[in-house]
mmCIF file of C-alpha atoms in Angstrom:
data_model
loop_
_atom_site.group_PDB
_atom_site.id
_atom_site.type_symbol
_atom_site.label_atom_id
_atom_site.label_comp_id
_atom_site.label_asym_id
_atom_site.label_seq_id
_atom_site.Cartn_x
_atom_site.Cartn_y
_atom_site.Cartn_z
ATOM 1 C CA UNK A 1 19.762 16.933 -0.490
ATOM 2 C CA UNK A 2 18.507 15.376 -3.882
ATOM 3 C CA UNK A 3 17.465 11.882 -4.025
ATOM 4 C CA UNK A 4 20.488 10.772 -6.112
ATOM 5 C CA UNK A 5 22.656 11.469 -3.031
ATOM 6 C CA UNK A 6 20.615 8.518 -1.081
ATOM 7 C CA UNK A 7 21.106 4.824 -1.185
ATOM 8 C CA UNK A 8 17.555 3.477 -0.958
ATOM 9 C CA UNK A 9 16.961 0.417 1.119
ATOM 10 C CA UNK A 10 13.693 -1.228 0.493
ATOM 11 C CA UNK A 11 12.741 -3.348 3.610
ATOM 12 C CA UNK A 12 9.672 -5.636 2.271
ATOM 13 C CA UNK A 13 10.955 -5.580 -1.419
ATOM 14 C CA UNK A 14 8.822 -8.850 -1.730
ATOM 15 C CA UNK A 15 5.567 -7.131 -0.477
ATOM 16 C CA UNK A 16 3.250 -5.677 -3.243
ATOM 17 C CA UNK A 17 4.188 -1.907 -2.615
ATOM 18 C CA UNK A 18 7.842 -2.887 -2.030
ATOM 19 C CA UNK A 19 7.636 -4.592 -5.450
ATOM 20 C CA UNK A 20 6.402 -1.752 -7.263
ATOM 21 C CA UNK A 21 8.687 0.559 -5.645
ATOM 22 C CA UNK A 22 11.850 -1.383 -6.602
ATOM 23 C CA UNK A 23 10.449 -1.466 -10.193
ATOM 24 C CA UNK A 24 10.126 2.273 -10.147
ATOM 25 C CA UNK A 25 13.571 2.959 -8.850
ATOM 26 C CA UNK A 26 15.024 0.743 -11.208
ATOM 27 C CA UNK A 27 13.288 2.413 -14.104
ATOM 28 C CA UNK A 28 14.594 5.629 -13.126
ATOM 29 C CA UNK A 29 17.979 4.372 -12.459
ATOM 30 C CA UNK A 30 18.252 5.259 -8.732
ATOM 31 C CA UNK A 31 20.721 3.096 -6.356
ATOM 32 C CA UNK A 32 18.770 0.926 -4.076
ATOM 33 C CA UNK A 33 18.869 -2.397 -2.345
ATOM 34 C CA UNK A 34 15.594 -4.621 -1.724
ATOM 35 C CA UNK A 35 15.478 -7.169 0.995
ATOM 36 C CA UNK A 36 12.387 -9.014 2.676
ATOM 37 C CA UNK A 37 11.484 -7.883 6.035
ATOM 38 C CA UNK A 38 12.498 -11.043 7.805
ATOM 39 C CA UNK A 39 16.046 -10.750 6.382
ATOM 40 C CA UNK A 40 18.605 -9.827 9.147
ATOM 41 C CA UNK A 41 21.337 -8.725 6.616
ATOM 42 C CA UNK A 42 23.109 -5.519 7.820
ATOM 43 C CA UNK A 43 22.879 -3.362 5.004
ATOM 44 C CA UNK A 44 25.948 -1.322 5.829
ATOM 45 C CA UNK A 45 26.867 2.256 4.922
ATOM 46 C CA UNK A 46 27.353 3.189 1.204
ATOM 47 C CA UNK A 47 29.779 5.682 0.429
ATOM 48 C CA UNK A 48 27.615 7.003 -2.485
ATOM 49 C CA UNK A 49 25.266 8.634 -0.190
ATOM 50 C CA UNK A 50 23.035 8.586 2.741
ATOM 51 C CA UNK A 51 20.754 5.739 3.390
ATOM 52 C CA UNK A 52 16.988 5.769 3.483
ATOM 53 C CA UNK A 53 15.218 3.173 4.681
ATOM 54 C CA UNK A 54 11.694 2.362 3.246
ATOM 55 C CA UNK A 55 9.571 -0.076 5.211
ATOM 56 C CA UNK A 56 6.744 -1.637 3.112
ATOM 57 C CA UNK A 57 4.994 -4.084 5.365
ATOM 58 C CA UNK A 58 1.416 -5.555 4.366
ATOM 59 C CA UNK A 59 -1.467 -5.488 6.636
ATOM 60 C CA UNK A 60 -2.500 -8.765 4.927
ATOM 61 C CA UNK A 61 0.774 -10.302 6.144
ATOM 62 C CA UNK A 62 0.785 -9.569 9.956
ATOM 63 C CA UNK A 63 3.964 -11.426 10.658
ATOM 64 C CA UNK A 64 5.852 -8.616 8.892
ATOM 65 C CA UNK A 65 5.070 -6.262 12.177
ATOM 66 C CA UNK A 66 7.440 -8.429 14.296
ATOM 67 C CA UNK A 67 10.396 -7.508 11.873
ATOM 68 C CA UNK A 68 10.031 -3.861 11.834
ATOM 69 C CA UNK A 69 11.703 -2.777 14.982
ATOM 70 C CA UNK A 70 14.911 -4.396 14.048
ATOM 71 C CA UNK A 71 14.793 -2.166 10.680
ATOM 72 C CA UNK A 72 14.066 0.843 12.572
ATOM 73 C CA UNK A 73 16.877 0.413 14.933
ATOM 74 C CA UNK A 74 19.315 -0.309 11.865
ATOM 75 C CA UNK A 75 18.303 2.922 10.404
ATOM 76 C CA UNK A 76 18.950 4.892 13.541
ATOM 77 C CA UNK A 77 22.302 3.316 14.071
ATOM 78 C CA UNK A 78 23.261 4.624 10.404
ATOM 79 C CA UNK A 79 21.531 8.181 10.837
ATOM 80 C CA UNK A 80 19.077 7.283 7.954
ATOM 81 C CA UNK A 81 15.679 8.610 7.107
ATOM 82 C CA UNK A 82 12.876 6.362 7.479
ATOM 83 C CA UNK A 83 9.919 6.098 5.360
ATOM 84 C CA UNK A 84 7.091 3.782 6.592
ATOM 85 C CA UNK A 85 3.849 2.401 4.767
ATOM 86 C CA UNK A 86 1.197 2.350 7.310
ATOM 87 C CA UNK A 87 -2.493 2.032 6.938
ATOM 88 C CA UNK A 88 -5.781 3.973 7.502
ATOM 89 C CA UNK A 89 -6.745 0.763 9.248
ATOM 90 C CA UNK A 90 -5.391 2.304 12.522
ATOM 91 C CA UNK A 91 -8.275 4.951 12.422
ATOM 92 C CA UNK A 92 -11.702 4.268 14.161
ATOM 93 C CA UNK A 93 -14.243 6.537 12.029
ATOM 94 C CA UNK A 94 -17.877 5.797 10.976
ATOM 95 C CA UNK A 95 -18.674 4.703 7.376
ATOM 96 C CA UNK A 96 -18.347 7.578 4.838
ATOM 97 C CA UNK A 97 -16.295 10.114 7.242
ATOM 98 C CA UNK A 98 -13.212 11.680 5.573
ATOM 99 C CA UNK A 99 -10.133 11.314 8.087
ATOM 100 C CA UNK A 100 -7.422 13.614 8.026
ATOM 101 C CA UNK A 101 -4.005 13.682 9.657
ATOM 102 C CA UNK A 102 -5.459 15.736 13.000
ATOM 103 C CA UNK A 103 -7.674 12.619 13.582
ATOM 104 C CA UNK A 104 -6.741 11.042 16.959
ATOM 105 C CA UNK A 105 -9.520 8.381 17.524
ATOM 106 C CA UNK A 106 -7.892 5.239 16.710
ATOM 107 C CA UNK A 107 -8.984 1.551 16.190
ATOM 108 C CA UNK A 108 -8.370 -1.030 19.039
ATOM 109 C CA UNK A 109 -7.978 -4.029 16.346
ATOM 110 C CA UNK A 110 -4.639 -5.829 16.678
ATOM 111 C CA UNK A 111 -3.449 -4.643 13.350
ATOM 112 C CA UNK A 112 -4.188 -1.206 14.361
ATOM 113 C CA UNK A 113 -2.212 -1.444 17.869
ATOM 114 C CA UNK A 114 0.936 -3.145 16.065
ATOM 115 C CA UNK A 115 1.085 -0.136 13.357
ATOM 116 C CA UNK A 116 0.433 2.639 15.691
ATOM 117 C CA UNK A 117 3.356 1.337 18.243
ATOM 118 C CA UNK A 118 5.561 1.022 14.989
ATOM 119 C CA UNK A 119 4.441 4.580 14.026
ATOM 120 C CA UNK A 120 5.484 5.839 17.328
ATOM 121 C CA UNK A 121 9.135 4.255 16.890
ATOM 122 C CA UNK A 122 9.595 5.787 13.520
ATOM 123 C CA UNK A 123 8.579 9.283 14.706
ATOM 124 C CA UNK A 124 11.456 9.156 17.266
ATOM 125 C CA UNK A 125 13.613 9.633 14.118
ATOM 126 C CA UNK A 126 13.899 13.413 13.178
ATOM 127 C CA UNK A 127 13.728 12.580 9.423
ATOM 128 C CA UNK A 128 10.783 10.473 8.808
ATOM 129 C CA UNK A 129 7.695 10.005 6.586
ATOM 130 C CA UNK A 130 4.689 7.855 7.501
ATOM 131 C CA UNK A 131 1.917 7.111 4.695
ATOM 132 C CA UNK A 132 -1.166 5.884 5.959
ATOM 133 C CA UNK A 133 -2.707 4.206 2.691
ATOM 134 C CA UNK A 134 -6.408 3.321 2.057
ATOM 135 C CA UNK A 135 -7.670 0.144 0.848
ATOM 136 C CA UNK A 136 -4.522 -1.036 -0.871
ATOM 137 C CA UNK A 137 -5.089 -3.772 -3.528
ATOM 138 C CA UNK A 138 -2.636 -5.534 -5.999
ATOM 139 C CA UNK A 139 -3.680 -9.042 -6.721
ATOM 140 C CA UNK A 140 -0.371 -10.105 -5.282
ATOM 141 C CA UNK A 141 -1.223 -11.172 -1.928
ATOM 142 C CA UNK A 142 -4.484 -12.069 0.150
ATOM 143 C CA UNK A 143 -6.095 -8.528 -0.326
ATOM 144 C CA UNK A 144 -9.736 -7.615 -0.863
ATOM 145 C CA UNK A 145 -9.439 -7.705 -4.803
ATOM 146 C CA UNK A 146 -7.647 -11.195 -4.613
ATOM 147 C CA UNK A 147 -10.434 -12.743 -2.353
ATOM 148 C CA UNK A 148 -13.045 -11.319 -4.487
ATOM 149 C CA UNK A 149 -11.665 -12.786 -7.779
ATOM 150 C CA UNK A 150 -10.959 -16.028 -6.119
ATOM 151 C CA UNK A 151 -14.634 -16.132 -4.588
ATOM 152 C CA UNK A 152 -16.049 -15.268 -8.278
ATOM 153 C CA UNK A 153 -14.308 -18.270 -9.553
ATOM 154 C CA UNK A 154 -15.341 -20.943 -7.073
ATOM 155 C CA UNK A 155 -18.662 -19.531 -5.928
ATOM 156 C CA UNK A 156 -20.257 -18.115 -9.090
ATOM 157 C CA UNK A 157 -22.992 -16.411 -7.095
ATOM 158 C CA UNK A 158 -21.337 -13.866 -4.540
ATOM 159 C CA UNK A 159 -23.419 -11.493 -2.409
ATOM 160 C CA UNK A 160 -21.210 -8.352 -1.559
ATOM 161 C CA UNK A 161 -22.164 -5.302 0.583
ATOM 162 C CA UNK A 162 -23.323 -2.331 -1.016
ATOM 163 C CA UNK A 163 -23.536 0.113 1.902
ATOM 164 C CA UNK A 164 -20.005 0.534 3.715
ATOM 165 C CA UNK A 165 -17.518 2.481 1.808
ATOM 166 C CA UNK A 166 -14.032 1.722 0.891
ATOM 167 C CA UNK A 167 -11.506 3.770 -1.123
ATOM 168 C CA UNK A 168 -9.684 1.184 -3.449
ATOM 169 C CA UNK A 169 -6.011 2.004 -3.870
ATOM 170 C CA UNK A 170 -3.709 0.410 -6.199
ATOM 171 C CA UNK A 171 -0.280 -0.662 -4.517
ATOM 172 C CA UNK A 172 1.649 0.720 -7.569
ATOM 173 C CA UNK A 173 -0.025 4.089 -6.886
ATOM 174 C CA UNK A 174 0.998 3.939 -3.492
ATOM 175 C CA UNK A 175 4.624 3.181 -4.612
ATOM 176 C CA UNK A 176 4.590 6.355 -6.844
ATOM 177 C CA UNK A 177 3.366 8.477 -4.030
ATOM 178 C CA UNK A 178 6.106 7.219 -1.755
ATOM 179 C CA UNK A 179 8.862 7.804 -4.128
ATOM 180 C CA UNK A 180 7.451 11.269 -4.657
ATOM 181 C CA UNK A 181 7.419 12.000 -0.955
ATOM 182 C CA UNK A 182 10.936 10.958 -0.017
ATOM 183 C CA UNK A 183 12.374 12.756 -3.462
ATOM 184 C CA UNK A 184 10.921 16.020 -2.037
ATOM 185 C CA UNK A 185 11.378 15.518 1.506
ATOM 186 C CA UNK A 186 14.783 15.042 1.184
ATOM 187 C CA UNK A 187 15.196 18.741 0.057
ATOM 188 C CA UNK A 188 12.805 20.150 2.317
ATOM 189 C CA UNK A 189 12.766 19.499 6.189
ATOM 190 C CA UNK A 190 9.382 20.943 6.806
ATOM 191 C CA UNK A 191 7.994 17.979 4.807
ATOM 192 C CA UNK A 192 8.733 15.067 6.967
ATOM 193 C CA UNK A 193 5.752 13.900 8.942
ATOM 194 C CA UNK A 194 2.618 11.636 8.708
ATOM 195 C CA UNK A 195 0.200 11.840 5.567
ATOM 196 C CA UNK A 196 -2.969 10.040 4.418
ATOM 197 C CA UNK A 197 -3.493 8.669 1.017
ATOM 198 C CA UNK A 198 -6.089 6.533 -1.051
ATOM 199 C CA UNK A 199 -7.635 6.344 -4.378
ATOM 200 C CA UNK A 200 -10.078 8.752 -5.335
ATOM 201 C CA UNK A 201 -13.875 8.031 -5.572
ATOM 202 C CA UNK A 202 -14.983 5.960 -2.771
ATOM 203 C CA UNK A 203 -17.379 3.132 -3.544
ATOM 204 C CA UNK A 204 -19.324 0.310 -2.068
ATOM 205 C CA UNK A 205 -17.596 -3.175 -2.099
ATOM 206 C CA UNK A 206 -20.207 -4.362 -4.446
ATOM 207 C CA UNK A 207 -19.390 -1.439 -6.923
ATOM 208 C CA UNK A 208 -15.628 -2.391 -6.595
ATOM 209 C CA UNK A 209 -16.501 -5.973 -7.123
ATOM 210 C CA UNK A 210 -18.605 -5.178 -10.311
ATOM 211 C CA UNK A 211 -15.414 -3.259 -11.835
ATOM 212 C CA UNK A 212 -13.152 -5.954 -10.903
ATOM 213 C CA UNK A 213 -15.386 -8.583 -12.593
ATOM 214 C CA UNK A 214 -15.843 -6.545 -15.492
ATOM 215 C CA UNK A 215 -12.150 -6.112 -16.372
ATOM 216 C CA UNK A 216 -11.420 -9.745 -15.279
ATOM 217 C CA UNK A 217 -13.957 -11.089 -17.805
ATOM 218 C CA UNK A 218 -11.594 -9.618 -20.779
ATOM 219 C CA UNK A 219 -9.003 -12.281 -19.829
ATOM 220 C CA UNK A 220 -10.809 -15.087 -18.185
ATOM 221 C CA UNK A 221 -14.191 -16.756 -19.087
ATOM 222 C CA UNK A 222 -16.450 -15.871 -15.968
ATOM 223 C CA UNK A 223 -19.670 -15.777 -17.748
ATOM 224 C CA UNK A 224 -21.635 -17.804 -15.144
ATOM 225 C CA UNK A 225 -20.414 -15.420 -12.200
ATOM 226 C CA UNK A 226 -23.335 -13.180 -10.698
ATOM 227 C CA UNK A 227 -22.913 -10.578 -8.100
ATOM 228 C CA UNK A 228 -25.673 -9.690 -5.718
ATOM 229 C CA UNK A 229 -25.691 -6.579 -3.425
ATOM 230 C CA UNK A 230 -26.831 -6.685 0.078
ATOM 231 C CA UNK A 231 -25.930 -5.009 3.220
ATOM 232 C CA UNK A 232 -23.800 -7.189 5.303
ATOM 233 C CA UNK A 233 -22.302 -9.197 2.170
ATOM 234 C CA UNK A 234 -18.725 -9.644 1.531
ATOM 235 C CA UNK A 235 -16.424 -6.643 2.641
ATOM 236 C CA UNK A 236 -12.608 -6.394 3.387
ATOM 237 C CA UNK A 237 -11.525 -8.224 6.398
ATOM 238 C CA UNK A 238 -9.417 -5.299 7.090
ATOM 239 C CA UNK A 239 -11.476 -2.371 6.566
ATOM 240 C CA UNK A 240 -9.931 1.194 6.263
ATOM 241 C CA UNK A 241 -11.841 4.370 6.723
ATOM 242 C CA UNK A 242 -11.728 7.161 3.924
ATOM 243 C CA UNK A 243 -8.941 9.438 3.950
ATOM 244 C CA UNK A 244 -8.863 13.348 3.296
ATOM 245 C CA UNK A 245 -5.647 13.460 1.119
ATOM 246 C CA UNK A 246 -5.478 17.270 1.067
ATOM 247 C CA UNK A 247 -2.517 17.617 3.042
ATOM 248 C CA UNK A 248 -0.628 15.206 0.892
ATOM 249 C CA UNK A 249 -1.670 16.577 -2.345
ATOM 250 C CA UNK A 250 -0.970 20.359 -1.315
ATOM 251 C CA UNK A 251 2.521 19.390 0.348
ATOM 252 C CA UNK A 252 3.838 17.433 -2.398
ATOM 253 C CA UNK A 253 1.888 18.539 -5.384
ATOM 254 C CA UNK A 254 0.468 15.231 -5.948
ATOM 255 C CA UNK A 255 -2.428 14.771 -8.192
ATOM 256 C CA UNK A 256 -5.581 12.524 -7.345
ATOM 257 C CA UNK A 257 -5.223 9.064 -8.698
ATOM 258 C CA UNK A 258 -8.090 7.274 -10.215
ATOM 259 C CA UNK A 259 -8.499 3.730 -8.600
ATOM 260 C CA UNK A 260 -10.286 2.546 -11.670
ATOM 261 C CA UNK A 261 -7.140 3.211 -13.999
ATOM 262 C CA UNK A 262 -5.186 1.204 -11.496
ATOM 263 C CA UNK A 263 -7.437 -1.689 -11.413
ATOM 264 C CA UNK A 264 -7.443 -2.016 -15.195
ATOM 265 C CA UNK A 265 -3.709 -1.927 -15.063
ATOM 266 C CA UNK A 266 -3.097 -4.182 -12.290
ATOM 267 C CA UNK A 267 -5.620 -6.730 -13.743
ATOM 268 C CA UNK A 268 -3.728 -6.610 -16.907
ATOM 269 C CA UNK A 269 -0.597 -7.116 -15.094
ATOM 270 C CA UNK A 270 -1.992 -10.074 -13.109
ATOM 271 C CA UNK A 271 -3.375 -12.168 -16.317
ATOM 272 C CA UNK A 272 -0.070 -11.705 -18.116
ATOM 273 C CA UNK A 273 1.864 -12.934 -15.407
ATOM 274 C CA UNK A 274 -0.793 -15.806 -14.771
ATOM 275 C CA UNK A 275 -0.575 -16.549 -18.523
ATOM 276 C CA UNK A 276 3.165 -16.757 -18.677
ATOM 277 C CA UNK A 277 3.436 -18.953 -15.817
ATOM 278 C CA UNK A 278 0.927 -21.207 -17.265
ATOM 279 C CA UNK A 279 2.579 -21.532 -20.546
ATOM 280 C CA UNK A 280 5.923 -22.789 -18.968
ATOM 281 C CA UNK A 281 6.429 -26.240 -20.022
ATOM 282 C CA UNK A 282 7.505 -28.858 -17.233
#
């Protein structure tokens, strides 16, 4: 069944990946409806096609998790497919280890336990996709990139960890991958399941901060800012292990995505929005 025969409900359309996904669907003229996770609006059946519920919580908004069970129940009542954005944060792994979908050592953090419980609920639905994403950033919420930029502005001298590796993953790349996944899975039942995805080229937090500062300096005077590298310096407060993306790439024909291009794109978008907001007269 082609995606055009689906009516897509983006649950979490006010979250970074949800925002990116609604934009993609609009650009490609697909039928969709976006609501916030805390909404309790019953979506109802659409005569135009079978519903698919895409749940896009953010690990940086932990209150999102309490709303997911409602939407999973709603999807089941409509015999809808479910697509869940999860996180590599559910995994317990050592620094630098590439983790594939057969890995079964899980983190005991509160975020991980919430997401694992939600994953199990989603798996009870015959047609489901779960995407465990890496170190997602967007500059739209309280993610690592946002925290770094805020710290650079206010502290000027910032010490960032240079040992523990992360896989920066742009939110709009995650949205593109999710769309590609449920487009194809709707036509091939063997594709339903759990997959891992993150941006290519794992780096230290310090290297990511360097790239972020270099991009931001094109739009903002940050000449006094200094970055120092040190083991034990600033790292993402929700750290995600590195993912082996082989299964995802081979199953869906998705090409590796370079996070540096995504960083440049999202920084440009961030400053355009920021400048537009500041130019509005009051």
